[in-house]
Amino acid sequence: MRKEAEERRNEILDVADTLFVQKGFDGTSTNDILEKVGIARGTLYYHFKSKEDIMDALIDRYSNCLLGAAKEIAANKRIPVVERMVSVVLSMNVSGESSKEMMEHIHKPQNALMHQKIQKIIINGVTPILAGIIQEGIEQGLFNTPYPYECMEMLVTYANSVFDDDLVTMTNEERASRVQAFIFNGERLLGAKRGSMMNVIQMFGI
């Protein structure tokens, strides 16, 4: 029986997901995927032009899931503004063993391209979500800045770079100091009351 196109496409992605976790992106060949799914090369190329296309589709799958959860939290006006900011960021943490292993592999040197794509999605996807929450905070008198989007872009970019274990090596003490500085300067950027954003520390597991 010929499977529906969407079902076949998802089957390829599921297999690729597993193989990328086990062998890494560079260590997985299209032949590995073909053999595991049990399809002809032409069928694979009908759905995806290359292994990179498969990677992009997997990243889209992850990001749609993560950003969808973040947007849902951001829309919940019953949660106070600062708590909502923290909850949005925490919702980006992957759950499930396969997802966690996938993210660990993304951080390996051989998967640098995947890592870069994930970072781009986080910066471009999370920033507008958080900026919307900041705008609410401005209307409530919690923040005072004419640049809600730009402020969050700066903070998200900094956090996504400096607190990425691949880019900056830190001791626990150095990390704690960076977190304190991040919150201190975040409050100043947003025009928030000193100490009002201490809940943000939850994002860093400290």
mmCIF file with all atom_site columns, C-alpha atoms in Angstrom:
data_model
loop_
_atom_site.group_PDB
_atom_site.id
_atom_site.type_symbol
_atom_site.label_atom_id
_atom_site.label_alt_id
_atom_site.label_comp_id
_atom_site.label_asym_id
_atom_site.label_entity_id
_atom_site.label_seq_id
_atom_site.pdbx_PDB_ins_code
_atom_site.Cartn_x
_atom_site.Cartn_y
_atom_site.Cartn_z
_atom_site.occupancy
_atom_site.B_iso_or_equiv
_atom_site.pdbx_formal_charge
_atom_site.auth_seq_id
_atom_site.auth_comp_id
_atom_site.auth_asym_id
_atom_site.auth_atom_id
_atom_site.pdbx_PDB_model_num
ATOM 1   C CA . MET A 1 1   ? 0.000  0.000  0.000  1.00 0.00 ? 1   MET A CA 1
ATOM 2   C CA . ARG A 1 2   ? 1.154  3.494  -0.775 1.00 0.00 ? 2   ARG A CA 1
ATOM 3   C CA . LYS A 1 3   ? 1.167  5.648  2.313  1.00 0.00 ? 3   LYS A CA 1
ATOM 4   C CA . GLU A 1 4   ? -0.183 9.161  2.315  1.00 0.00 ? 4   GLU A CA 1
ATOM 5   C CA . ALA A 1 5   ? 2.529  11.713 1.560  1.00 0.00 ? 5   ALA A CA 1
ATOM 6   C CA . GLU A 1 6   ? 2.347  13.408 4.967  1.00 0.00 ? 6   GLU A CA 1
ATOM 7   C CA . GLU A 1 7   ? 2.506  10.089 6.796  1.00 0.00 ? 7   GLU A CA 1
ATOM 8   C CA . ARG A 1 8   ? 5.541  8.997  4.772  1.00 0.00 ? 8   ARG A CA 1
ATOM 9   C CA . ARG A 1 9   ? 7.228  12.361 5.311  1.00 0.00 ? 9   ARG A CA 1
ATOM 10  C CA . ASN A 1 10  ? 6.750  12.110 9.073  1.00 0.00 ? 10  ASN A CA 1
ATOM 11  C CA . GLU A 1 11  ? 8.055  8.551  9.034  1.00 0.00 ? 11  GLU A CA 1
ATOM 12  C CA . ILE A 1 12  ? 11.265 9.748  7.353  1.00 0.00 ? 12  ILE A CA 1
ATOM 13  C CA . LEU A 1 13  ? 11.607 12.539 9.923  1.00 0.00 ? 13  LEU A CA 1
ATOM 14  C CA . ASP A 1 14  ? 11.048 10.147 12.833 1.00 0.00 ? 14  ASP A CA 1
ATOM 15  C CA . VAL A 1 15  ? 13.764 7.810  11.553 1.00 0.00 ? 15  VAL A CA 1
ATOM 16  C CA . ALA A 1 16  ? 16.160 10.678 10.841 1.00 0.00 ? 16  ALA A CA 1
ATOM 17  C CA . ASP A 1 17  ? 15.514 12.064 14.326 1.00 0.00 ? 17  ASP A CA 1
ATOM 18  C CA . THR A 1 18  ? 16.505 8.744  15.883 1.00 0.00 ? 18  THR A CA 1
ATOM 19  C CA . LEU A 1 19  ? 19.578 8.333  13.683 1.00 0.00 ? 19  LEU A CA 1
ATOM 20  C CA . PHE A 1 20  ? 20.804 11.892 14.287 1.00 0.00 ? 20  PHE A CA 1
ATOM 21  C CA . VAL A 1 21  ? 20.550 11.222 18.023 1.00 0.00 ? 21  VAL A CA 1
ATOM 22  C CA . GLN A 1 22  ? 22.454 7.951  17.734 1.00 0.00 ? 22  GLN A CA 1
ATOM 23  C CA . LYS A 1 23  ? 25.091 8.899  15.164 1.00 0.00 ? 23  LYS A CA 1
ATOM 24  C CA . GLY A 1 24  ? 25.052 12.682 14.865 1.00 0.00 ? 24  GLY A CA 1
ATOM 25  C CA . PHE A 1 25  ? 24.058 14.609 11.757 1.00 0.00 ? 25  PHE A CA 1
ATOM 26  C CA . ASP A 1 26  ? 27.401 14.219 9.968  1.00 0.00 ? 26  ASP A CA 1
ATOM 27  C CA . GLY A 1 27  ? 27.612 10.563 10.954 1.00 0.00 ? 27  GLY A CA 1
ATOM 28  C CA . THR A 1 28  ? 24.256 9.731  9.394  1.00 0.00 ? 28  THR A CA 1
ATOM 29  C CA . SER A 1 29  ? 24.063 9.099  5.652  1.00 0.00 ? 29  SER A CA 1
ATOM 30  C CA . THR A 1 30  ? 21.009 9.200  3.423  1.00 0.00 ? 30  THR A CA 1
ATOM 31  C CA . ASN A 1 31  ? 21.579 5.476  2.893  1.00 0.00 ? 31  ASN A CA 1
ATOM 32  C CA . ASP A 1 32  ? 21.176 4.945  6.652  1.00 0.00 ? 32  ASP A CA 1
ATOM 33  C CA . ILE A 1 33  ? 17.813 6.706  6.485  1.00 0.00 ? 33  ILE A CA 1
ATOM 34  C CA . LEU A 1 34  ? 16.736 4.814  3.361  1.00 0.00 ? 34  LEU A CA 1
ATOM 35  C CA . GLU A 1 35  ? 17.547 1.432  4.889  1.00 0.00 ? 35  GLU A CA 1
ATOM 36  C CA . LYS A 1 36  ? 15.856 2.221  8.185  1.00 0.00 ? 36  LYS A CA 1
ATOM 37  C CA . VAL A 1 37  ? 12.655 3.502  6.570  1.00 0.00 ? 37  VAL A CA 1
ATOM 38  C CA . GLY A 1 38  ? 12.730 0.853  3.848  1.00 0.00 ? 38  GLY A CA 1
ATOM 39  C CA . ILE A 1 39  ? 12.146 3.125  0.867  1.00 0.00 ? 39  ILE A CA 1
ATOM 40  C CA . ALA A 1 40  ? 13.785 3.854  -2.486 1.00 0.00 ? 40  ALA A CA 1
ATOM 41  C CA . ARG A 1 41  ? 16.058 6.866  -2.953 1.00 0.00 ? 41  ARG A CA 1
ATOM 42  C CA . GLY A 1 42  ? 13.537 8.449  -5.320 1.00 0.00 ? 42  GLY A CA 1
ATOM 43  C CA . THR A 1 43  ? 10.868 8.348  -2.601 1.00 0.00 ? 43  THR A CA 1
ATOM 44  C CA . LEU A 1 44  ? 13.187 10.105 -0.172 1.00 0.00 ? 44  LEU A CA 1
ATOM 45  C CA . TYR A 1 45  ? 14.054 12.814 -2.698 1.00 0.00 ? 45  TYR A CA 1
ATOM 46  C CA . TYR A 1 46  ? 10.365 13.287 -3.471 1.00 0.00 ? 46  TYR A CA 1
ATOM 47  C CA . HIS A 1 47  ? 9.946  14.579 0.079  1.00 0.00 ? 47  HIS A CA 1
ATOM 48  C CA . PHE A 1 48  ? 13.394 16.046 0.775  1.00 0.00 ? 48  PHE A CA 1
ATOM 49  C CA . LYS A 1 49  ? 16.058 17.330 -1.604 1.00 0.00 ? 49  LYS A CA 1
ATOM 50  C CA . SER A 1 50  ? 18.941 16.543 0.751  1.00 0.00 ? 50  SER A CA 1
ATOM 51  C CA . LYS A 1 51  ? 19.926 15.518 4.252  1.00 0.00 ? 51  LYS A CA 1
ATOM 52  C CA . GLU A 1 52  ? 20.122 19.231 5.102  1.00 0.00 ? 52  GLU A CA 1
ATOM 53  C CA . ASP A 1 53  ? 16.448 19.564 4.105  1.00 0.00 ? 53  ASP A CA 1
ATOM 54  C CA . ILE A 1 54  ? 15.615 16.769 6.526  1.00 0.00 ? 54  ILE A CA 1
ATOM 55  C CA . MET A 1 55  ? 17.561 18.575 9.251  1.00 0.00 ? 55  MET A CA 1
ATOM 56  C CA . ASP A 1 56  ? 15.700 21.823 8.528  1.00 0.00 ? 56  ASP A CA 1
ATOM 57  C CA . ALA A 1 57  ? 12.361 20.016 8.699  1.00 0.00 ? 57  ALA A CA 1
ATOM 58  C CA . LEU A 1 58  ? 13.299 18.448 12.042 1.00 0.00 ? 58  LEU A CA 1
ATOM 59  C CA . ILE A 1 59  ? 14.347 21.817 13.416 1.00 0.00 ? 59  ILE A CA 1
ATOM 60  C CA . ASP A 1 60  ? 11.057 23.295 12.180 1.00 0.00 ? 60  ASP A CA 1
ATOM 61  C CA . ARG A 1 61  ? 9.227  20.511 13.984 1.00 0.00 ? 61  ARG A CA 1
ATOM 62  C CA . TYR A 1 62  ? 11.059 21.236 17.237 1.00 0.00 ? 62  TYR A CA 1
ATOM 63  C CA . SER A 1 63  ? 10.702 24.993 16.919 1.00 0.00 ? 63  SER A CA 1
ATOM 64  C CA . ASN A 1 64  ? 6.984  24.863 16.069 1.00 0.00 ? 64  ASN A CA 1
ATOM 65  C CA . CYS A 1 65  ? 6.389  22.764 19.169 1.00 0.00 ? 65  CYS A CA 1
ATOM 66  C CA . LEU A 1 66  ? 8.550  24.941 21.431 1.00 0.00 ? 66  LEU A CA 1
ATOM 67  C CA . LEU A 1 67  ? 7.373  28.298 20.099 1.00 0.00 ? 67  LEU A CA 1
ATOM 68  C CA . GLY A 1 68  ? 3.774  27.109 20.177 1.00 0.00 ? 68  GLY A CA 1
ATOM 69  C CA . ALA A 1 69  ? 4.092  26.361 23.891 1.00 0.00 ? 69  ALA A CA 1
ATOM 70  C CA . ALA A 1 70  ? 5.810  29.724 24.468 1.00 0.00 ? 70  ALA A CA 1
ATOM 71  C CA . LYS A 1 71  ? 3.038  31.625 22.660 1.00 0.00 ? 71  LYS A CA 1
ATOM 72  C CA . GLU A 1 72  ? 0.371  29.837 24.664 1.00 0.00 ? 72  GLU A CA 1
ATOM 73  C CA . ILE A 1 73  ? 2.028  30.863 27.932 1.00 0.00 ? 73  ILE A CA 1
ATOM 74  C CA . ALA A 1 74  ? 2.565  34.435 26.732 1.00 0.00 ? 74  ALA A CA 1
ATOM 75  C CA . ALA A 1 75  ? -1.158 34.742 25.971 1.00 0.00 ? 75  ALA A CA 1
ATOM 76  C CA . ASN A 1 76  ? -2.163 33.736 29.512 1.00 0.00 ? 76  ASN A CA 1
ATOM 77  C CA . LYS A 1 77  ? -2.862 37.125 31.094 1.00 0.00 ? 77  LYS A CA 1
ATOM 78  C CA . ARG A 1 78  ? -3.604 35.495 34.448 1.00 0.00 ? 78  ARG A CA 1
ATOM 79  C CA . ILE A 1 79  ? 0.136  34.943 34.961 1.00 0.00 ? 79  ILE A CA 1
ATOM 80  C CA . PRO A 1 80  ? 2.007  38.057 36.214 1.00 0.00 ? 80  PRO A CA 1
ATOM 81  C CA . VAL A 1 81  ? 4.312  39.660 33.641 1.00 0.00 ? 81  VAL A CA 1
ATOM 82  C CA . VAL A 1 82  ? 7.722  38.709 35.113 1.00 0.00 ? 82  VAL A CA 1
ATOM 83  C CA . GLU A 1 83  ? 6.579  35.158 35.923 1.00 0.00 ? 83  GLU A CA 1
ATOM 84  C CA . ARG A 1 84  ? 5.258  34.851 32.378 1.00 0.00 ? 84  ARG A CA 1
ATOM 85  C CA . MET A 1 85  ? 8.639  35.929 30.980 1.00 0.00 ? 85  MET A CA 1
ATOM 86  C CA . VAL A 1 86  ? 10.369 33.206 32.995 1.00 0.00 ? 86  VAL A CA 1
ATOM 87  C CA . SER A 1 87  ? 7.752  30.608 32.048 1.00 0.00 ? 87  SER A CA 1
ATOM 88  C CA . VAL A 1 88  ? 8.147  31.410 28.344 1.00 0.00 ? 88  VAL A CA 1
ATOM 89  C CA . VAL A 1 89  ? 11.914 30.882 28.509 1.00 0.00 ? 89  VAL A CA 1
ATOM 90  C CA . LEU A 1 90  ? 11.573 27.718 30.588 1.00 0.00 ? 90  LEU A CA 1
ATOM 91  C CA . SER A 1 91  ? 9.046  26.331 28.089 1.00 0.00 ? 91  SER A CA 1
ATOM 92  C CA . MET A 1 92  ? 11.840 26.333 25.498 1.00 0.00 ? 92  MET A CA 1
ATOM 93  C CA . ASN A 1 93  ? 13.643 23.607 27.437 1.00 0.00 ? 93  ASN A CA 1
ATOM 94  C CA . VAL A 1 94  ? 13.139 20.384 25.510 1.00 0.00 ? 94  VAL A CA 1
ATOM 95  C CA . SER A 1 95  ? 11.379 17.499 27.222 1.00 0.00 ? 95  SER A CA 1
ATOM 96  C CA . GLY A 1 96  ? 11.575 13.811 26.537 1.00 0.00 ? 96  GLY A CA 1
ATOM 97  C CA . GLU A 1 97  ? 14.667 11.645 26.301 1.00 0.00 ? 97  GLU A CA 1
ATOM 98  C CA . SER A 1 98  ? 14.900 11.774 22.514 1.00 0.00 ? 98  SER A CA 1
ATOM 99  C CA . SER A 1 99  ? 14.664 15.563 22.449 1.00 0.00 ? 99  SER A CA 1
ATOM 100 C CA . LYS A 1 100 ? 17.256 15.954 25.200 1.00 0.00 ? 100 LYS A CA 1
ATOM 101 C CA . GLU A 1 101 ? 19.676 13.629 23.433 1.00 0.00 ? 101 GLU A CA 1
ATOM 102 C CA . MET A 1 102 ? 19.026 15.459 20.173 1.00 0.00 ? 102 MET A CA 1
ATOM 103 C CA . MET A 1 103 ? 19.923 18.785 21.790 1.00 0.00 ? 103 MET A CA 1
ATOM 104 C CA . GLU A 1 104 ? 23.081 17.272 23.279 1.00 0.00 ? 104 GLU A CA 1
ATOM 105 C CA . HIS A 1 105 ? 24.118 16.116 19.819 1.00 0.00 ? 105 HIS A CA 1
ATOM 106 C CA . ILE A 1 106 ? 23.352 19.528 18.351 1.00 0.00 ? 106 ILE A CA 1
ATOM 107 C CA . HIS A 1 107 ? 26.002 20.946 20.714 1.00 0.00 ? 107 HIS A CA 1
ATOM 108 C CA . LYS A 1 108 ? 28.697 18.645 19.340 1.00 0.00 ? 108 LYS A CA 1
ATOM 109 C CA . PRO A 1 109 ? 31.211 20.175 16.881 1.00 0.00 ? 109 PRO A CA 1
ATOM 110 C CA . GLN A 1 110 ? 30.093 17.929 14.022 1.00 0.00 ? 110 GLN A CA 1
ATOM 111 C CA . ASN A 1 111 ? 26.559 19.315 14.352 1.00 0.00 ? 111 ASN A CA 1
ATOM 112 C CA . ALA A 1 112 ? 27.553 22.998 14.364 1.00 0.00 ? 112 ALA A CA 1
ATOM 113 C CA . LEU A 1 113 ? 25.158 23.853 11.523 1.00 0.00 ? 113 LEU A CA 1
ATOM 114 C CA . MET A 1 114 ? 22.179 22.476 13.413 1.00 0.00 ? 114 MET A CA 1
ATOM 115 C CA . HIS A 1 115 ? 23.268 24.375 16.506 1.00 0.00 ? 115 HIS A CA 1
ATOM 116 C CA . GLN A 1 116 ? 23.472 27.612 14.533 1.00 0.00 ? 116 GLN A CA 1
ATOM 117 C CA . LYS A 1 117 ? 20.007 27.099 13.068 1.00 0.00 ? 117 LYS A CA 1
ATOM 118 C CA . ILE A 1 118 ? 18.500 26.447 16.510 1.00 0.00 ? 118 ILE A CA 1
ATOM 119 C CA . GLN A 1 119 ? 20.112 29.611 17.881 1.00 0.00 ? 119 GLN A CA 1
ATOM 120 C CA . LYS A 1 120 ? 18.690 31.631 14.989 1.00 0.00 ? 120 LYS A CA 1
ATOM 121 C CA . ILE A 1 121 ? 15.203 30.281 15.666 1.00 0.00 ? 121 ILE A CA 1
ATOM 122 C CA . ILE A 1 122 ? 15.465 31.115 19.369 1.00 0.00 ? 122 ILE A CA 1
ATOM 123 C CA . ILE A 1 123 ? 16.633 34.688 18.770 1.00 0.00 ? 123 ILE A CA 1
ATOM 124 C CA . ASN A 1 124 ? 14.114 35.399 15.997 1.00 0.00 ? 124 ASN A CA 1
ATOM 125 C CA . GLY A 1 125 ? 11.249 33.402 17.491 1.00 0.00 ? 125 GLY A CA 1
ATOM 126 C CA . VAL A 1 126 ? 11.407 34.082 21.226 1.00 0.00 ? 126 VAL A CA 1
ATOM 127 C CA . THR A 1 127 ? 12.273 37.795 21.029 1.00 0.00 ? 127 THR A CA 1
ATOM 128 C CA . PRO A 1 128 ? 8.889  38.980 19.655 1.00 0.00 ? 128 PRO A CA 1
ATOM 129 C CA . ILE A 1 129 ? 7.026  36.756 22.128 1.00 0.00 ? 129 ILE A CA 1
ATOM 130 C CA . LEU A 1 130 ? 8.904  38.266 25.066 1.00 0.00 ? 130 LEU A CA 1
ATOM 131 C CA . ALA A 1 131 ? 8.648  41.778 23.598 1.00 0.00 ? 131 ALA A CA 1
ATOM 132 C CA . GLY A 1 132 ? 4.869  41.445 23.670 1.00 0.00 ? 132 GLY A CA 1
ATOM 133 C CA . ILE A 1 133 ? 5.012  40.629 27.377 1.00 0.00 ? 133 ILE A CA 1
ATOM 134 C CA . ILE A 1 134 ? 7.342  43.587 27.978 1.00 0.00 ? 134 ILE A CA 1
ATOM 135 C CA . GLN A 1 135 ? 4.833  45.857 26.241 1.00 0.00 ? 135 GLN A CA 1
ATOM 136 C CA . GLU A 1 136 ? 2.205  44.687 28.722 1.00 0.00 ? 136 GLU A CA 1
ATOM 137 C CA . GLY A 1 137 ? 4.648  45.443 31.534 1.00 0.00 ? 137 GLY A CA 1
ATOM 138 C CA . ILE A 1 138 ? 5.142  48.966 30.174 1.00 0.00 ? 138 ILE A CA 1
ATOM 139 C CA . GLU A 1 139 ? 1.369  49.508 30.141 1.00 0.00 ? 139 GLU A CA 1
ATOM 140 C CA . GLN A 1 140 ? 1.212  48.276 33.760 1.00 0.00 ? 140 GLN A CA 1
ATOM 141 C CA . GLY A 1 141 ? 4.028  50.598 34.838 1.00 0.00 ? 141 GLY A CA 1
ATOM 142 C CA . LEU A 1 142 ? 6.464  47.758 35.551 1.00 0.00 ? 142 LEU A CA 1
ATOM 143 C CA . PHE A 1 143 ? 8.908  48.732 32.794 1.00 0.00 ? 143 PHE A CA 1
ATOM 144 C CA . ASN A 1 144 ? 9.907  52.008 31.198 1.00 0.00 ? 144 ASN A CA 1
ATOM 145 C CA . THR A 1 145 ? 11.589 51.695 27.820 1.00 0.00 ? 145 THR A CA 1
ATOM 146 C CA . PRO A 1 146 ? 10.764 52.957 24.319 1.00 0.00 ? 146 PRO A CA 1
ATOM 147 C CA . TYR A 1 147 ? 12.512 49.888 22.874 1.00 0.00 ? 147 TYR A CA 1
ATOM 148 C CA . PRO A 1 148 ? 10.785 46.712 24.164 1.00 0.00 ? 148 PRO A CA 1
ATOM 149 C CA . TYR A 1 149 ? 11.734 44.595 21.135 1.00 0.00 ? 149 TYR A CA 1
ATOM 150 C CA . GLU A 1 150 ? 15.333 45.782 20.958 1.00 0.00 ? 150 GLU A CA 1
ATOM 151 C CA . CYS A 1 151 ? 15.834 45.283 24.710 1.00 0.00 ? 151 CYS A CA 1
ATOM 152 C CA . MET A 1 152 ? 14.624 41.698 24.522 1.00 0.00 ? 152 MET A CA 1
ATOM 153 C CA . GLU A 1 153 ? 16.705 41.058 21.409 1.00 0.00 ? 153 GLU A CA 1
ATOM 154 C CA . MET A 1 154 ? 19.808 42.175 23.320 1.00 0.00 ? 154 MET A CA 1
ATOM 155 C CA . LEU A 1 155 ? 18.959 40.051 26.362 1.00 0.00 ? 155 LEU A CA 1
ATOM 156 C CA . VAL A 1 156 ? 17.973 36.955 24.389 1.00 0.00 ? 156 VAL A CA 1
ATOM 157 C CA . THR A 1 157 ? 21.074 37.186 22.187 1.00 0.00 ? 157 THR A CA 1
ATOM 158 C CA . TYR A 1 158 ? 23.355 37.623 25.203 1.00 0.00 ? 158 TYR A CA 1
ATOM 159 C CA . ALA A 1 159 ? 21.752 34.759 27.118 1.00 0.00 ? 159 ALA A CA 1
ATOM 160 C CA . ASN A 1 160 ? 21.781 32.505 24.052 1.00 0.00 ? 160 ASN A CA 1
ATOM 161 C CA . SER A 1 161 ? 25.501 33.166 23.547 1.00 0.00 ? 161 SER A CA 1
ATOM 162 C CA . VAL A 1 162 ? 27.151 33.622 26.936 1.00 0.00 ? 162 VAL A CA 1
ATOM 163 C CA . PHE A 1 163 ? 25.110 30.947 28.707 1.00 0.00 ? 163 PHE A CA 1
ATOM 164 C CA . ASP A 1 164 ? 25.713 28.459 25.906 1.00 0.00 ? 164 ASP A CA 1
ATOM 165 C CA . ASP A 1 165 ? 28.299 25.998 27.210 1.00 0.00 ? 165 ASP A CA 1
ATOM 166 C CA . ASP A 1 166 ? 29.820 25.715 23.741 1.00 0.00 ? 166 ASP A CA 1
ATOM 167 C CA . LEU A 1 167 ? 30.781 29.365 23.479 1.00 0.00 ? 167 LEU A CA 1
ATOM 168 C CA . VAL A 1 168 ? 31.838 30.485 26.959 1.00 0.00 ? 168 VAL A CA 1
ATOM 169 C CA . THR A 1 169 ? 33.494 28.237 29.529 1.00 0.00 ? 169 THR A CA 1
ATOM 170 C CA . MET A 1 170 ? 32.718 29.279 33.110 1.00 0.00 ? 170 MET A CA 1
ATOM 171 C CA . THR A 1 171 ? 33.098 27.961 36.626 1.00 0.00 ? 171 THR A CA 1
ATOM 172 C CA . ASN A 1 172 ? 29.941 27.767 38.750 1.00 0.00 ? 172 ASN A CA 1
ATOM 173 C CA . GLU A 1 173 ? 31.008 30.941 40.539 1.00 0.00 ? 173 GLU A CA 1
ATOM 174 C CA . GLU A 1 174 ? 31.572 32.784 37.262 1.00 0.00 ? 174 GLU A CA 1
ATOM 175 C CA . ARG A 1 175 ? 28.220 31.620 35.945 1.00 0.00 ? 175 ARG A CA 1
ATOM 176 C CA . ALA A 1 176 ? 26.447 32.815 39.098 1.00 0.00 ? 176 ALA A CA 1
ATOM 177 C CA . SER A 1 177 ? 28.144 36.207 38.770 1.00 0.00 ? 177 SER A CA 1
ATOM 178 C CA . ARG A 1 178 ? 27.118 36.435 35.085 1.00 0.00 ? 178 ARG A CA 1
ATOM 179 C CA . VAL A 1 179 ? 23.515 35.625 36.007 1.00 0.00 ? 179 VAL A CA 1
ATOM 180 C CA . GLN A 1 180 ? 23.442 38.334 38.672 1.00 0.00 ? 180 GLN A CA 1
ATOM 181 C CA . ALA A 1 181 ? 24.914 40.837 36.182 1.00 0.00 ? 181 ALA A CA 1
ATOM 182 C CA . PHE A 1 182 ? 22.416 39.714 33.519 1.00 0.00 ? 182 PHE A CA 1
ATOM 183 C CA . ILE A 1 183 ? 19.467 40.409 35.829 1.00 0.00 ? 183 ILE A CA 1
ATOM 184 C CA . PHE A 1 184 ? 20.946 43.691 37.098 1.00 0.00 ? 184 PHE A CA 1
ATOM 185 C CA . ASN A 1 185 ? 21.525 45.026 33.596 1.00 0.00 ? 185 ASN A CA 1
ATOM 186 C CA . GLY A 1 186 ? 18.232 43.595 32.345 1.00 0.00 ? 186 GLY A CA 1
ATOM 187 C CA . GLU A 1 187 ? 16.383 45.646 34.937 1.00 0.00 ? 187 GLU A CA 1
ATOM 188 C CA . ARG A 1 188 ? 18.273 48.764 33.869 1.00 0.00 ? 188 ARG A CA 1
ATOM 189 C CA . LEU A 1 189 ? 17.618 48.143 30.162 1.00 0.00 ? 189 LEU A CA 1
ATOM 190 C CA . LEU A 1 190 ? 13.906 47.711 30.764 1.00 0.00 ? 190 LEU A CA 1
ATOM 191 C CA . GLY A 1 191 ? 13.617 50.540 33.268 1.00 0.00 ? 191 GLY A CA 1
ATOM 192 C CA . ALA A 1 192 ? 12.404 48.124 35.944 1.00 0.00 ? 192 ALA A CA 1
ATOM 193 C CA . LYS A 1 193 ? 12.528 48.604 39.704 1.00 0.00 ? 193 LYS A CA 1
ATOM 194 C CA . ARG A 1 194 ? 15.741 47.242 41.242 1.00 0.00 ? 194 ARG A CA 1
ATOM 195 C CA . GLY A 1 195 ? 15.233 43.629 42.323 1.00 0.00 ? 195 GLY A CA 1
ATOM 196 C CA . SER A 1 196 ? 11.867 43.273 40.571 1.00 0.00 ? 196 SER A CA 1
ATOM 197 C CA . MET A 1 197 ? 13.211 40.690 38.120 1.00 0.00 ? 197 MET A CA 1
ATOM 198 C CA . MET A 1 198 ? 14.947 38.358 40.552 1.00 0.00 ? 198 MET A CA 1
ATOM 199 C CA . ASN A 1 199 ? 12.489 35.601 39.553 1.00 0.00 ? 199 ASN A CA 1
ATOM 200 C CA . VAL A 1 200 ? 14.419 35.471 36.280 1.00 0.00 ? 200 VAL A CA 1
ATOM 201 C CA . ILE A 1 201 ? 17.125 33.576 38.180 1.00 0.00 ? 201 ILE A CA 1
ATOM 202 C CA . GLN A 1 202 ? 14.923 30.469 37.909 1.00 0.00 ? 202 GLN A CA 1
ATOM 203 C CA . MET A 1 203 ? 15.783 30.326 34.206 1.00 0.00 ? 203 MET A CA 1
ATOM 204 C CA . PHE A 1 204 ? 19.357 29.451 35.078 1.00 0.00 ? 204 PHE A CA 1
ATOM 205 C CA . GLY A 1 205 ? 18.705 26.765 37.681 1.00 0.00 ? 205 GLY A CA 1
ATOM 206 C CA . ILE A 1 206 ? 20.456 28.732 40.421 1.00 0.00 ? 206 ILE A CA 1
#
